[in-house]
Coordinates of N, CA and C in Angstrom, one line a residue:
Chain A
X1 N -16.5 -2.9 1.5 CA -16.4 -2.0 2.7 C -15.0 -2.2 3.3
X2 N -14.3 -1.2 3.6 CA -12.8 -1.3 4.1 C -12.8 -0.9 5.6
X3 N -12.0 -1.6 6.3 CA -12.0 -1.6 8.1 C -12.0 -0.1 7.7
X4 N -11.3 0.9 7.2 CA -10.8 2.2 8.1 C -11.2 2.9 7.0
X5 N -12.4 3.6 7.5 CA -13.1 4.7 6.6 C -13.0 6.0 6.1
X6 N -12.8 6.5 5.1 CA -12.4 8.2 4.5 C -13.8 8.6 4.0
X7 N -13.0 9.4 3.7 CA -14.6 10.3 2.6 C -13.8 10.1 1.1
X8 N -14.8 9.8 0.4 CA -14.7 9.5 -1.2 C -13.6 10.7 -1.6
X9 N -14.1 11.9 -1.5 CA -13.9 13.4 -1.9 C -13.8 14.0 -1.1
X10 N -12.7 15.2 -1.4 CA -12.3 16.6 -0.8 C -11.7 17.5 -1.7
X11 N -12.0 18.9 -1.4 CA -11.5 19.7 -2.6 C -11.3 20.9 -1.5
X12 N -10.2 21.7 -2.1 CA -9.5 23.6 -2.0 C -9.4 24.0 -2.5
X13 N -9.3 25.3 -2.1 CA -7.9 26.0 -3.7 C -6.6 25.9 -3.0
X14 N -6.4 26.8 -4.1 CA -5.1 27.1 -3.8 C -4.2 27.8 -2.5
X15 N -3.7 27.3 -1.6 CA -3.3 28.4 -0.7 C -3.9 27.7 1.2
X16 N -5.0 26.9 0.6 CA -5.8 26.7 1.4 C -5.0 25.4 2.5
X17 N -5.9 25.4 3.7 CA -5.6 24.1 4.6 C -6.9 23.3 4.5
X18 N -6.2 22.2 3.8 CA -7.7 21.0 3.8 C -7.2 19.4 4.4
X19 N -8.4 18.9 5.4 CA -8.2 17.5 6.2 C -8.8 16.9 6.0
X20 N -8.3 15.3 5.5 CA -9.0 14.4 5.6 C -8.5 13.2 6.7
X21 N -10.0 12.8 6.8 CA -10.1 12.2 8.0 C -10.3 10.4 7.4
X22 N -9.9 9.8 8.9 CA -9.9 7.7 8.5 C -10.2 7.3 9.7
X23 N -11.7 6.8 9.8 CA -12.1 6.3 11.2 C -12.1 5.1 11.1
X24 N -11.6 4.6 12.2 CA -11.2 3.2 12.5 C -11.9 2.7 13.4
X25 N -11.6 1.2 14.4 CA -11.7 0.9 16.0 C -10.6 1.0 16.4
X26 N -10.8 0.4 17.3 CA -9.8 -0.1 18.7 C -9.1 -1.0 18.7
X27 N -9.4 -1.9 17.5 CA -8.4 -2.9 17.1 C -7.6 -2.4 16.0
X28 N -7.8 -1.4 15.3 CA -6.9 -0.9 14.0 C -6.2 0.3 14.4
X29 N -6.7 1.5 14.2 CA -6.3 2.8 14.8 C -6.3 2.7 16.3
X30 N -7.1 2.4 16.6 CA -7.2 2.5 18.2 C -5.7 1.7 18.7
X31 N -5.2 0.7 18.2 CA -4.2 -0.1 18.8 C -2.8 0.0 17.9
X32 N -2.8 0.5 16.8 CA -1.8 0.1 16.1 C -1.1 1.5 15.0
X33 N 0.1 1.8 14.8 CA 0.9 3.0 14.1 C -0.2 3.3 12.8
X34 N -0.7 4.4 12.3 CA -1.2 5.0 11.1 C -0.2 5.5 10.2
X35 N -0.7 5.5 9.2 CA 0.1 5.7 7.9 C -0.2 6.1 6.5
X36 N 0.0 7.1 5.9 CA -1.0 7.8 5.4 C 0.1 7.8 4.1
X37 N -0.8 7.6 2.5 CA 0.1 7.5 1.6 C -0.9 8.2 0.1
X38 N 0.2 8.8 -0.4 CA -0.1 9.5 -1.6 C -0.2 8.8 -2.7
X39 N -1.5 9.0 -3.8 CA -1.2 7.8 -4.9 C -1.3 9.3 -6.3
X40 N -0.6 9.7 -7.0 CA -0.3 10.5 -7.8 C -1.2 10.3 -9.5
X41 N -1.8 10.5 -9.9 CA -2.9 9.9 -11.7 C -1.5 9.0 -11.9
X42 N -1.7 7.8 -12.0 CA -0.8 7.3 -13.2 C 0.4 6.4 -12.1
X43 N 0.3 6.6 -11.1 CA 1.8 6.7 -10.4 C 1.8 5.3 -9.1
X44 N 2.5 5.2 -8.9 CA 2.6 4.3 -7.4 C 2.7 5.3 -6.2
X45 N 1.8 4.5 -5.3 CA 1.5 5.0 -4.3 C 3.3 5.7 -3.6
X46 N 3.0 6.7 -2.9 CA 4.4 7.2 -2.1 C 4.0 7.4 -0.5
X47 N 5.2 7.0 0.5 CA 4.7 7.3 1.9 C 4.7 8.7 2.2
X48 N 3.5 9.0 2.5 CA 3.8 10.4 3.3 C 3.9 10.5 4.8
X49 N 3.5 9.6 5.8 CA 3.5 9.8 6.8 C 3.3 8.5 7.6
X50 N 3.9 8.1 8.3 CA 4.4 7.2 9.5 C 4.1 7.4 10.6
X51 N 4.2 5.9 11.4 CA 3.9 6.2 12.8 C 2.9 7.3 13.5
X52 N 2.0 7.3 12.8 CA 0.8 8.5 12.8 C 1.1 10.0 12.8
X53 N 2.2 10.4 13.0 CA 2.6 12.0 12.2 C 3.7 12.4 12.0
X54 N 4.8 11.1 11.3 CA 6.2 10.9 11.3 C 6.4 11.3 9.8
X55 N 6.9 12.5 9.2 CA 7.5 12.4 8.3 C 8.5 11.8 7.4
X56 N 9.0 11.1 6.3 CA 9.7 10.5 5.7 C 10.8 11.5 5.6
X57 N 11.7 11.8 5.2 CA 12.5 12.7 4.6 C 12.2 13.5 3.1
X58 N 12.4 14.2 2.7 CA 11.5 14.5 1.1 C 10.3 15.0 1.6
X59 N 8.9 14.8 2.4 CA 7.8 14.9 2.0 C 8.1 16.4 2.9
X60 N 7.6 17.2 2.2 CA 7.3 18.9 2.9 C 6.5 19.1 4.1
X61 N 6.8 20.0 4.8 CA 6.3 19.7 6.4 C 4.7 20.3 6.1
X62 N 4.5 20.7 4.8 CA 2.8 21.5 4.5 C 1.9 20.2 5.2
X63 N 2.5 18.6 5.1 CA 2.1 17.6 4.8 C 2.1 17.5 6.8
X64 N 0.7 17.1 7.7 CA 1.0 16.8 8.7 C -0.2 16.1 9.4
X65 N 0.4 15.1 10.1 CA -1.5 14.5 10.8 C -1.2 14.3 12.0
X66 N -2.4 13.7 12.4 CA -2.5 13.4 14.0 C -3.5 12.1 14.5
X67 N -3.7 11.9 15.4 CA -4.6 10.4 15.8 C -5.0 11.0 17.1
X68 N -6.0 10.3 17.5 CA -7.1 10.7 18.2 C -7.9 9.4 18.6
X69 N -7.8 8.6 19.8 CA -8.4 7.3 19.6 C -8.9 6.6 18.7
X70 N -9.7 6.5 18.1 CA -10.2 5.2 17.1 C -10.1 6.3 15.8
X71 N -9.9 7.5 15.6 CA -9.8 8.0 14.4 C -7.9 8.8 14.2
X72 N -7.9 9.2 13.0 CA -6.9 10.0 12.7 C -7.0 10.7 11.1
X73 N -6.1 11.8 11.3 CA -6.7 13.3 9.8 C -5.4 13.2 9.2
X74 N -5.2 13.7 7.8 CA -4.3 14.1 7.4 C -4.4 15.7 7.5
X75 N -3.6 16.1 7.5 CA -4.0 18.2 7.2 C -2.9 18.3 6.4
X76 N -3.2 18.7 4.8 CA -2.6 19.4 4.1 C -2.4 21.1 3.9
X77 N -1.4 22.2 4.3 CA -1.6 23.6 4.5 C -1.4 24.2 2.9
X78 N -0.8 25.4 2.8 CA -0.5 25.6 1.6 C -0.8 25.1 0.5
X79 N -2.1 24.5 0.2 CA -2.5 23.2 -1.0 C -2.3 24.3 -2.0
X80 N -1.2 22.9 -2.9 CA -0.8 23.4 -4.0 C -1.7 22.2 -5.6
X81 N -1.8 22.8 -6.8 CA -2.3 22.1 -7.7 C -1.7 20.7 -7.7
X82 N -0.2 20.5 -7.2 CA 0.1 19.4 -7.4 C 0.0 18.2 -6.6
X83 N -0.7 18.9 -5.5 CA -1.1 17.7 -4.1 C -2.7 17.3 -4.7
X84 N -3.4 17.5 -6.0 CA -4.3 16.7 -6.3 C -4.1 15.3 -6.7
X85 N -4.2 14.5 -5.7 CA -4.4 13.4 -5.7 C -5.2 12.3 -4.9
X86 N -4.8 10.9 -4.8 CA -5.6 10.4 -4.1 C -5.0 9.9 -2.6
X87 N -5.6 10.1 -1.6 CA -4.6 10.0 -0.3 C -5.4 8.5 1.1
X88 N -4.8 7.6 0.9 CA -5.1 6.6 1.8 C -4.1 6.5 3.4
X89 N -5.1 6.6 3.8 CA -4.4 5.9 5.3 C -4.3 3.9 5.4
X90 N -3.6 3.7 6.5 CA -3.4 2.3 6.5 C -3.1 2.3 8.1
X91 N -3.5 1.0 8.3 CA -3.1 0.3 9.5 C -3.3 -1.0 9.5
X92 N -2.8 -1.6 11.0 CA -3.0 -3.1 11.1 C -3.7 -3.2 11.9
X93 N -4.8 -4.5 12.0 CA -5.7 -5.0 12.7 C -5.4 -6.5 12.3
X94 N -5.4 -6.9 14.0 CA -5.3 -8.5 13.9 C -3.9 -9.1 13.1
X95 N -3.4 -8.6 12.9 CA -1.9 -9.1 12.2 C -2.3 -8.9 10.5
X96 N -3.5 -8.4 10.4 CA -3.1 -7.9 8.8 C -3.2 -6.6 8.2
X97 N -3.0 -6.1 7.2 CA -2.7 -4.5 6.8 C -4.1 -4.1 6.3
X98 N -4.8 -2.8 6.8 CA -5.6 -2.5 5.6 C -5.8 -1.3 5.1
X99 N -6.0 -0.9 4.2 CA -6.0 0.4 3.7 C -7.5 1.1 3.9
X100 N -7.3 2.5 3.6 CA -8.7 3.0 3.8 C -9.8 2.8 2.6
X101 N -10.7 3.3 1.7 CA -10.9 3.4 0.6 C -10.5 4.5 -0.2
X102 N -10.0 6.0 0.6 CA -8.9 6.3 -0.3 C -9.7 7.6 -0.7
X103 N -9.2 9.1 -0.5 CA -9.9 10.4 -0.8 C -9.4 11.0 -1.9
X104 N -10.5 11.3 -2.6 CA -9.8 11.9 -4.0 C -10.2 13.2 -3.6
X105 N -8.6 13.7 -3.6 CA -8.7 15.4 -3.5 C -8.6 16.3 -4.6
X106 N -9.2 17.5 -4.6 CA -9.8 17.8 -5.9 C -9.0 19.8 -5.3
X107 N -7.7 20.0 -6.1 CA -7.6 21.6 -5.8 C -8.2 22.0 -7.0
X108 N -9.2 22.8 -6.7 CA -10.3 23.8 -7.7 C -9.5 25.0 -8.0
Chain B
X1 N 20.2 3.5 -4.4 CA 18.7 3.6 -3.9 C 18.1 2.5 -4.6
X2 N 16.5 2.7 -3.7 CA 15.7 1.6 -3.7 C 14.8 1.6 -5.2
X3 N 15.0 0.0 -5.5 CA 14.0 0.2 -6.7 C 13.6 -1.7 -6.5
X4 N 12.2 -1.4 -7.0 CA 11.7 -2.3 -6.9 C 10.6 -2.7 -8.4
X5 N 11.2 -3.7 -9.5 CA 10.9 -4.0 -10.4 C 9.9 -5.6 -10.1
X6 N 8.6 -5.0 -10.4 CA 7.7 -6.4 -10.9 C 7.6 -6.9 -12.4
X7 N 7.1 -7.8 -12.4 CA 7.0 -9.0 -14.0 C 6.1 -10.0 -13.5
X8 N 6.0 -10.6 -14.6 CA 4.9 -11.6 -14.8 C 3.7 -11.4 -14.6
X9 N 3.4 -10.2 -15.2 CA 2.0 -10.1 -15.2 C 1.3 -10.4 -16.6
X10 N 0.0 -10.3 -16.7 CA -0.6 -10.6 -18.1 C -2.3 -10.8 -18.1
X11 N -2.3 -11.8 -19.2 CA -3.8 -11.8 -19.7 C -4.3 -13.5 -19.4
X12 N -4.7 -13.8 -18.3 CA -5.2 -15.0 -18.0 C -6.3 -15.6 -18.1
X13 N -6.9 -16.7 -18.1 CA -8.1 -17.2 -18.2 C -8.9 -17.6 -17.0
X14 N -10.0 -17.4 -16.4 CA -10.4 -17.8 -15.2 C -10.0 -18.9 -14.6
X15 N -9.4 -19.2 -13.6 CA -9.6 -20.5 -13.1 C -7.9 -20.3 -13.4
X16 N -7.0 -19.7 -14.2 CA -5.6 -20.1 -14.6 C -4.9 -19.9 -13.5
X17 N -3.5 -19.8 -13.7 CA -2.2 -19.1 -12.4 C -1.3 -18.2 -13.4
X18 N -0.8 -17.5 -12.3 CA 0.2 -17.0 -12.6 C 1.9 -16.6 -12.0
X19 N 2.8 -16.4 -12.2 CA 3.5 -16.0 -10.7 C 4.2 -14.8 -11.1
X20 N 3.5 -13.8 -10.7 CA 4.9 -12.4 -10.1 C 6.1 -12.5 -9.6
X21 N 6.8 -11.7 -10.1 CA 8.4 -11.5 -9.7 C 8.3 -10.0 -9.3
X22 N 9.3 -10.0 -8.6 CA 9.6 -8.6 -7.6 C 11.3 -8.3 -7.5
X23 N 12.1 -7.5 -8.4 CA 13.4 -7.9 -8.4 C 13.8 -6.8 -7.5
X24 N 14.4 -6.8 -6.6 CA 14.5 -5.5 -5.4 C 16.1 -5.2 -5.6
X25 N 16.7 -4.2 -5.5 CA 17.9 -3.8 -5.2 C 18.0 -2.4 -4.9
X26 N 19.5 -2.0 -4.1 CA 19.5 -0.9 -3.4 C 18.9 -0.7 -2.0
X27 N 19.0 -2.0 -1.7 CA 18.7 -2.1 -0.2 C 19.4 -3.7 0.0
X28 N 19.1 -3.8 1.4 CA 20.0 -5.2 1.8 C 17.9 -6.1 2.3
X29 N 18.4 -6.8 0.6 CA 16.6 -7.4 0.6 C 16.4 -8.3 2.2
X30 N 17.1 -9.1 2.0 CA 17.0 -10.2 3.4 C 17.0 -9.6 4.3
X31 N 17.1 -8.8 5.0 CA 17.0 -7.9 6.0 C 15.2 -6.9 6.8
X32 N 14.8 -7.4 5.4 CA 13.5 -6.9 5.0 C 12.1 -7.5 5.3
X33 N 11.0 -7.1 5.8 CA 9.6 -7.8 5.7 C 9.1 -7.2 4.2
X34 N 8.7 -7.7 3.1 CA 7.8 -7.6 1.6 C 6.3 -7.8 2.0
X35 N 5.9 -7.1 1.2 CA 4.2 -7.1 0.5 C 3.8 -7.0 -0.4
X36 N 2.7 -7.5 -1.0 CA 2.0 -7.2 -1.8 C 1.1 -6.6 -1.8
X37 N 0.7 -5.6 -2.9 CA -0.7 -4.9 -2.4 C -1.3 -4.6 -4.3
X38 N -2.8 -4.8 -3.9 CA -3.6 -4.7 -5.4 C -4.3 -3.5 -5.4
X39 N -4.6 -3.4 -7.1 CA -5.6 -2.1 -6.8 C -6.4 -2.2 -8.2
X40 N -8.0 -2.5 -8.1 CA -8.5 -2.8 -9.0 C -8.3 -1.4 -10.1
X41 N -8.8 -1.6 -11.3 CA -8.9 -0.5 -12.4 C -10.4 0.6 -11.3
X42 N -9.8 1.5 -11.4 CA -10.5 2.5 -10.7 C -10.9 2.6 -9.4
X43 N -10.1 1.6 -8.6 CA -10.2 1.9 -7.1 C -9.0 1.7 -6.2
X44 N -9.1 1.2 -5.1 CA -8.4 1.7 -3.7 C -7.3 0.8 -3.9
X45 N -6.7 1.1 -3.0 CA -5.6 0.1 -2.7 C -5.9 -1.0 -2.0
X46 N -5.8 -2.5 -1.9 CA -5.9 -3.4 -1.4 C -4.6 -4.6 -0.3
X47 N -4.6 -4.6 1.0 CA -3.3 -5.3 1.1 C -4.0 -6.4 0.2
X48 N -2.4 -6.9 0.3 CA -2.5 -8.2 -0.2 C -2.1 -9.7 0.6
X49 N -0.5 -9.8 0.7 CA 0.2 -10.1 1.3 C 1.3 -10.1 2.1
X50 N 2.3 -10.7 2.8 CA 3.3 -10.4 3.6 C 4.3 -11.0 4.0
X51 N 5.7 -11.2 3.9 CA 6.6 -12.4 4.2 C 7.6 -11.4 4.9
X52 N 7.9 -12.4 6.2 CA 9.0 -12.2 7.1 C 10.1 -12.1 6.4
X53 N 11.4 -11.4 7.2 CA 12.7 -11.7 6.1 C 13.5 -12.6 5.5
X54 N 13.1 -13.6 6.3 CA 13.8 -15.2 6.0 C 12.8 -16.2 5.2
X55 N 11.2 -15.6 5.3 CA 10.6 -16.8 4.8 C 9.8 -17.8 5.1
X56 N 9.9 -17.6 6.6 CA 9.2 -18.3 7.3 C 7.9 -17.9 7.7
X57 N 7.9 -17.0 7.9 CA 5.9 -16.7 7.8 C 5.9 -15.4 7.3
X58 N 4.1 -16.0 6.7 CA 3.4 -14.9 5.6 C 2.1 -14.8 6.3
X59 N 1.7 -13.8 5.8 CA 0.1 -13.2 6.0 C -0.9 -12.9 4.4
X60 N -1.8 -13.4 4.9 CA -2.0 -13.1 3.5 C -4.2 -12.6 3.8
X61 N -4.6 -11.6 3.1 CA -5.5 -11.5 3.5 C -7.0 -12.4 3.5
X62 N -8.0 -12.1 3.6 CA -8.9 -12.9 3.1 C -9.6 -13.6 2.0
X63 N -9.1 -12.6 1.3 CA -9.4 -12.6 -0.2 C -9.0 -13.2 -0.8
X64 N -7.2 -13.8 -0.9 CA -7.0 -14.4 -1.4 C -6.4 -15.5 -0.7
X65 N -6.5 -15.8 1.1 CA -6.2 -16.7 1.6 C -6.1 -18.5 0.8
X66 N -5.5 -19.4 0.5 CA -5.6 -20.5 0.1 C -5.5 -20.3 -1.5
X67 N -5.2 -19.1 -2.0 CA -5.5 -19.4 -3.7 C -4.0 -18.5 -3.9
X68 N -3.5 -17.9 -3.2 CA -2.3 -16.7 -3.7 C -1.5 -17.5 -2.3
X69 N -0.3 -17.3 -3.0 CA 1.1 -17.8 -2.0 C 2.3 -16.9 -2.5
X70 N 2.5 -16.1 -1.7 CA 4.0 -15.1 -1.0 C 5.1 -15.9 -0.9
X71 N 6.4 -16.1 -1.5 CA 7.5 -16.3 -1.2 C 8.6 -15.6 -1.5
X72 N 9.7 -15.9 -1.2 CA 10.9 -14.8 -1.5 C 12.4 -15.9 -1.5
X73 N 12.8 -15.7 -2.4 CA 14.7 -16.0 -2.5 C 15.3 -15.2 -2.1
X74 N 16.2 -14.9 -1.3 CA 17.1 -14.0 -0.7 C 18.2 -14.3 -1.4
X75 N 19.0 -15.2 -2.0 CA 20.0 -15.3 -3.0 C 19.8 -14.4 -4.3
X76 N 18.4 -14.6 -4.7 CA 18.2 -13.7 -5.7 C 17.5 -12.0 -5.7
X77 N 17.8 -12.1 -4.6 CA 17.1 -10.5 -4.0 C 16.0 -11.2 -4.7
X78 N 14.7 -11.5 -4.8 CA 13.2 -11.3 -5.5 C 12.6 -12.4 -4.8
X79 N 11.2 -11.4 -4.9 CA 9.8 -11.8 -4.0 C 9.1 -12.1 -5.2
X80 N 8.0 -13.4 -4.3 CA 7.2 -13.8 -5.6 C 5.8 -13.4 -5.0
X81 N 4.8 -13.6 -6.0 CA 3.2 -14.2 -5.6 C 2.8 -15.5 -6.5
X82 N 2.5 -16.0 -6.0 CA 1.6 -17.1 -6.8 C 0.4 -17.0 -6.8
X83 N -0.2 -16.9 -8.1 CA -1.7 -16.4 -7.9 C -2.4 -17.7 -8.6
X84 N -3.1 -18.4 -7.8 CA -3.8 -19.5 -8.4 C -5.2 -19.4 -8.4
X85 N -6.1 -20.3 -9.2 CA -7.5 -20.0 -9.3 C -8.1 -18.7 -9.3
X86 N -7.2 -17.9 -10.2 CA -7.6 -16.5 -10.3 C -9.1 -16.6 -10.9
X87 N -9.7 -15.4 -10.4 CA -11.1 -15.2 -10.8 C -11.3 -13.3 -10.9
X88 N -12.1 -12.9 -12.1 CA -12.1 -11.8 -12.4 C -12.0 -10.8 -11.9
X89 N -12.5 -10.9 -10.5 CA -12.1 -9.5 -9.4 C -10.4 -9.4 -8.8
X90 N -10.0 -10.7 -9.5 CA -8.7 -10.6 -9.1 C -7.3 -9.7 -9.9
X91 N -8.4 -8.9 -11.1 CA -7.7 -8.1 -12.1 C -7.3 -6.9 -11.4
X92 N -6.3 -6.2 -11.4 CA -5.5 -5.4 -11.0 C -4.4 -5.2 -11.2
X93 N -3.9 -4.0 -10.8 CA -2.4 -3.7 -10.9 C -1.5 -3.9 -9.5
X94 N -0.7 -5.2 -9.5 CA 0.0 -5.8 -8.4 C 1.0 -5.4 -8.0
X95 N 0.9 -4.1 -6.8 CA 2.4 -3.8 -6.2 C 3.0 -4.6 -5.4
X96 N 4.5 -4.7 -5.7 CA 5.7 -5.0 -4.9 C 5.5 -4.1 -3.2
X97 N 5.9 -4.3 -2.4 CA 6.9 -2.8 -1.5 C 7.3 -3.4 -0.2
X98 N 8.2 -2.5 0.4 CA 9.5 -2.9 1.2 C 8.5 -2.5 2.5
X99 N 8.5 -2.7 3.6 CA 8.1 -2.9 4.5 C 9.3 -2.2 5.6
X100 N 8.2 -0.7 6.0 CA 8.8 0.1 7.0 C 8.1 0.0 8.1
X101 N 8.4 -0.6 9.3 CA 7.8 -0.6 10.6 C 6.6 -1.2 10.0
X102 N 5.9 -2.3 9.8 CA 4.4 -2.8 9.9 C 4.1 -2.8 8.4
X103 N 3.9 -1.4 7.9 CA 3.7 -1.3 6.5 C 4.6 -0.6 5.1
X104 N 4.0 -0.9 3.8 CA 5.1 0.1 3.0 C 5.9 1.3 2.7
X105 N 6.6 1.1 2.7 CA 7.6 2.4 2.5 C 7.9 2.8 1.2
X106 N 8.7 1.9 0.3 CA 9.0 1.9 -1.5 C 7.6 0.7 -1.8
X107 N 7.5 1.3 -3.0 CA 7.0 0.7 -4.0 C 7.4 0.5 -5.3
X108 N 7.3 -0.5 -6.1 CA 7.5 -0.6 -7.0 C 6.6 0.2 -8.1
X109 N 6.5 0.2 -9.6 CA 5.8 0.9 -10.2 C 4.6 -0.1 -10.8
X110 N 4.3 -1.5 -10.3 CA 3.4 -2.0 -10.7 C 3.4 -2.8 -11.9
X111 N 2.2 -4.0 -11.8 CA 1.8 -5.0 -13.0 C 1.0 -5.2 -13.0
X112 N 0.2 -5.3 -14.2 CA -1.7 -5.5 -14.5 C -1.7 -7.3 -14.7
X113 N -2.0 -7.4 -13.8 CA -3.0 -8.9 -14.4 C -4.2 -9.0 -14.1
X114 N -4.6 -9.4 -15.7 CA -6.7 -9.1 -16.2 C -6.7 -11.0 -16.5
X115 N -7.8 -10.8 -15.8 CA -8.0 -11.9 -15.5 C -9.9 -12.5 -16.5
X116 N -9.8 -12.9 -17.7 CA -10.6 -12.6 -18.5 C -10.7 -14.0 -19.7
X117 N -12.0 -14.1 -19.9 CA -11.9 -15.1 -20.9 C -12.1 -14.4 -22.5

């Protein structure tokens, strides 16, 4: 069981706006920067989003989230075939890092 | 630009060790907080570990507290792990990554060590 919780699965089509969500506490999300990262079939994870809705440079603005006391969403707009992948959030609690268990997105 | 190459990984026997290498360049490594992070065959990401930029303190999570040891050479730009008394759930693919505000930023492309009799 991982401190900061997602949903297994999510799916769109094409064109579509789809969110996934990572509920935390008050010691992880609730207290500390969120960070939300792309893992591609095959690939190493990439950052998409910082400091709870800070873009890297590179990643497309379709890409955007937000925090909300003890939780926080990713919202993907425009989902395109190539944003099927798997998308984890992260934070720290207590001085250590943890990841979410991580949403496999599914564009139909 | 940033690249970050792991090694030493492989096919171990329970109870063995091993040690990862992390060769970083395209960035000024010493200047840096490193981690480690695992991810079993078919699941999530896992932290793992953490070292300051000098060396002086690491974090390391529960899991492998007392059995895995984080260090780093700054002469040789590379981060290590030492993975001792490995035991089968410890099979995974072992990312490197550079440390942006709290958590990772680059990653490296990964190493499998199966940990199997």
């Amino acid at each position: 069981q991982s401190v900061l919780t997602q949903p297994p699965s999510a799916s769109g089509t094409p064109g579509q706006r789809v969110t996934i969500s990572c509920s935390g506490t008050s010691s992880n999300i609730g207290s500390h920067d969120v960070y939300w990262y792309q893992q591609l079939p095959g690939t190493a994870p990439k950052l998409l989003i910082y400091r709870d809705n800070q873009r890297p440079s590179g990643v497309p603005d379709r890409f955007s989230a937000s925090k909300s006391g003890t939780s926080a969403s990713l919202a993907i707009s425009g989902l395109r075939s190539e944003d099927e992948a798997d998308y984890y959030c992260a934070a720290w609690d207590d001085s250590l890092s943890f990841f979410g268990g991580g949403t496999k997105l599914t564009v139909l | 630009e940033v690249q970050l190459v792991e090694s030493g990984g492989g096919l171990v026997q329970p109870g063995g060790s091993l040690r990862l290498s992390c060769a970083a360049s395209g960035f000024t490594f010493s200047a840096y907080w490193m981690h480690w992070v695992r991810q079993a065959p078919g699941k999530g990401l896992v932290w793992v570990s953490r070292i300051n930029p000098d060396g002086s303190g690491t974090n390391h999570a529960d899991s492998v507290k007392g059995r895995f040891a984080i260090s780093r050479d700054n002469a040789k730009n590379t981060l290590y792990l030492q993975l001792n008394t490995l035991r089968a759930d410890d099979t995974a693919v072992y990312y490197c990554a550079r440390d942006f505000n709290a958590l990772p930023d680059y990653w490296g492309q990964g190493i499998l060590v199966t940990v199997s009799s």
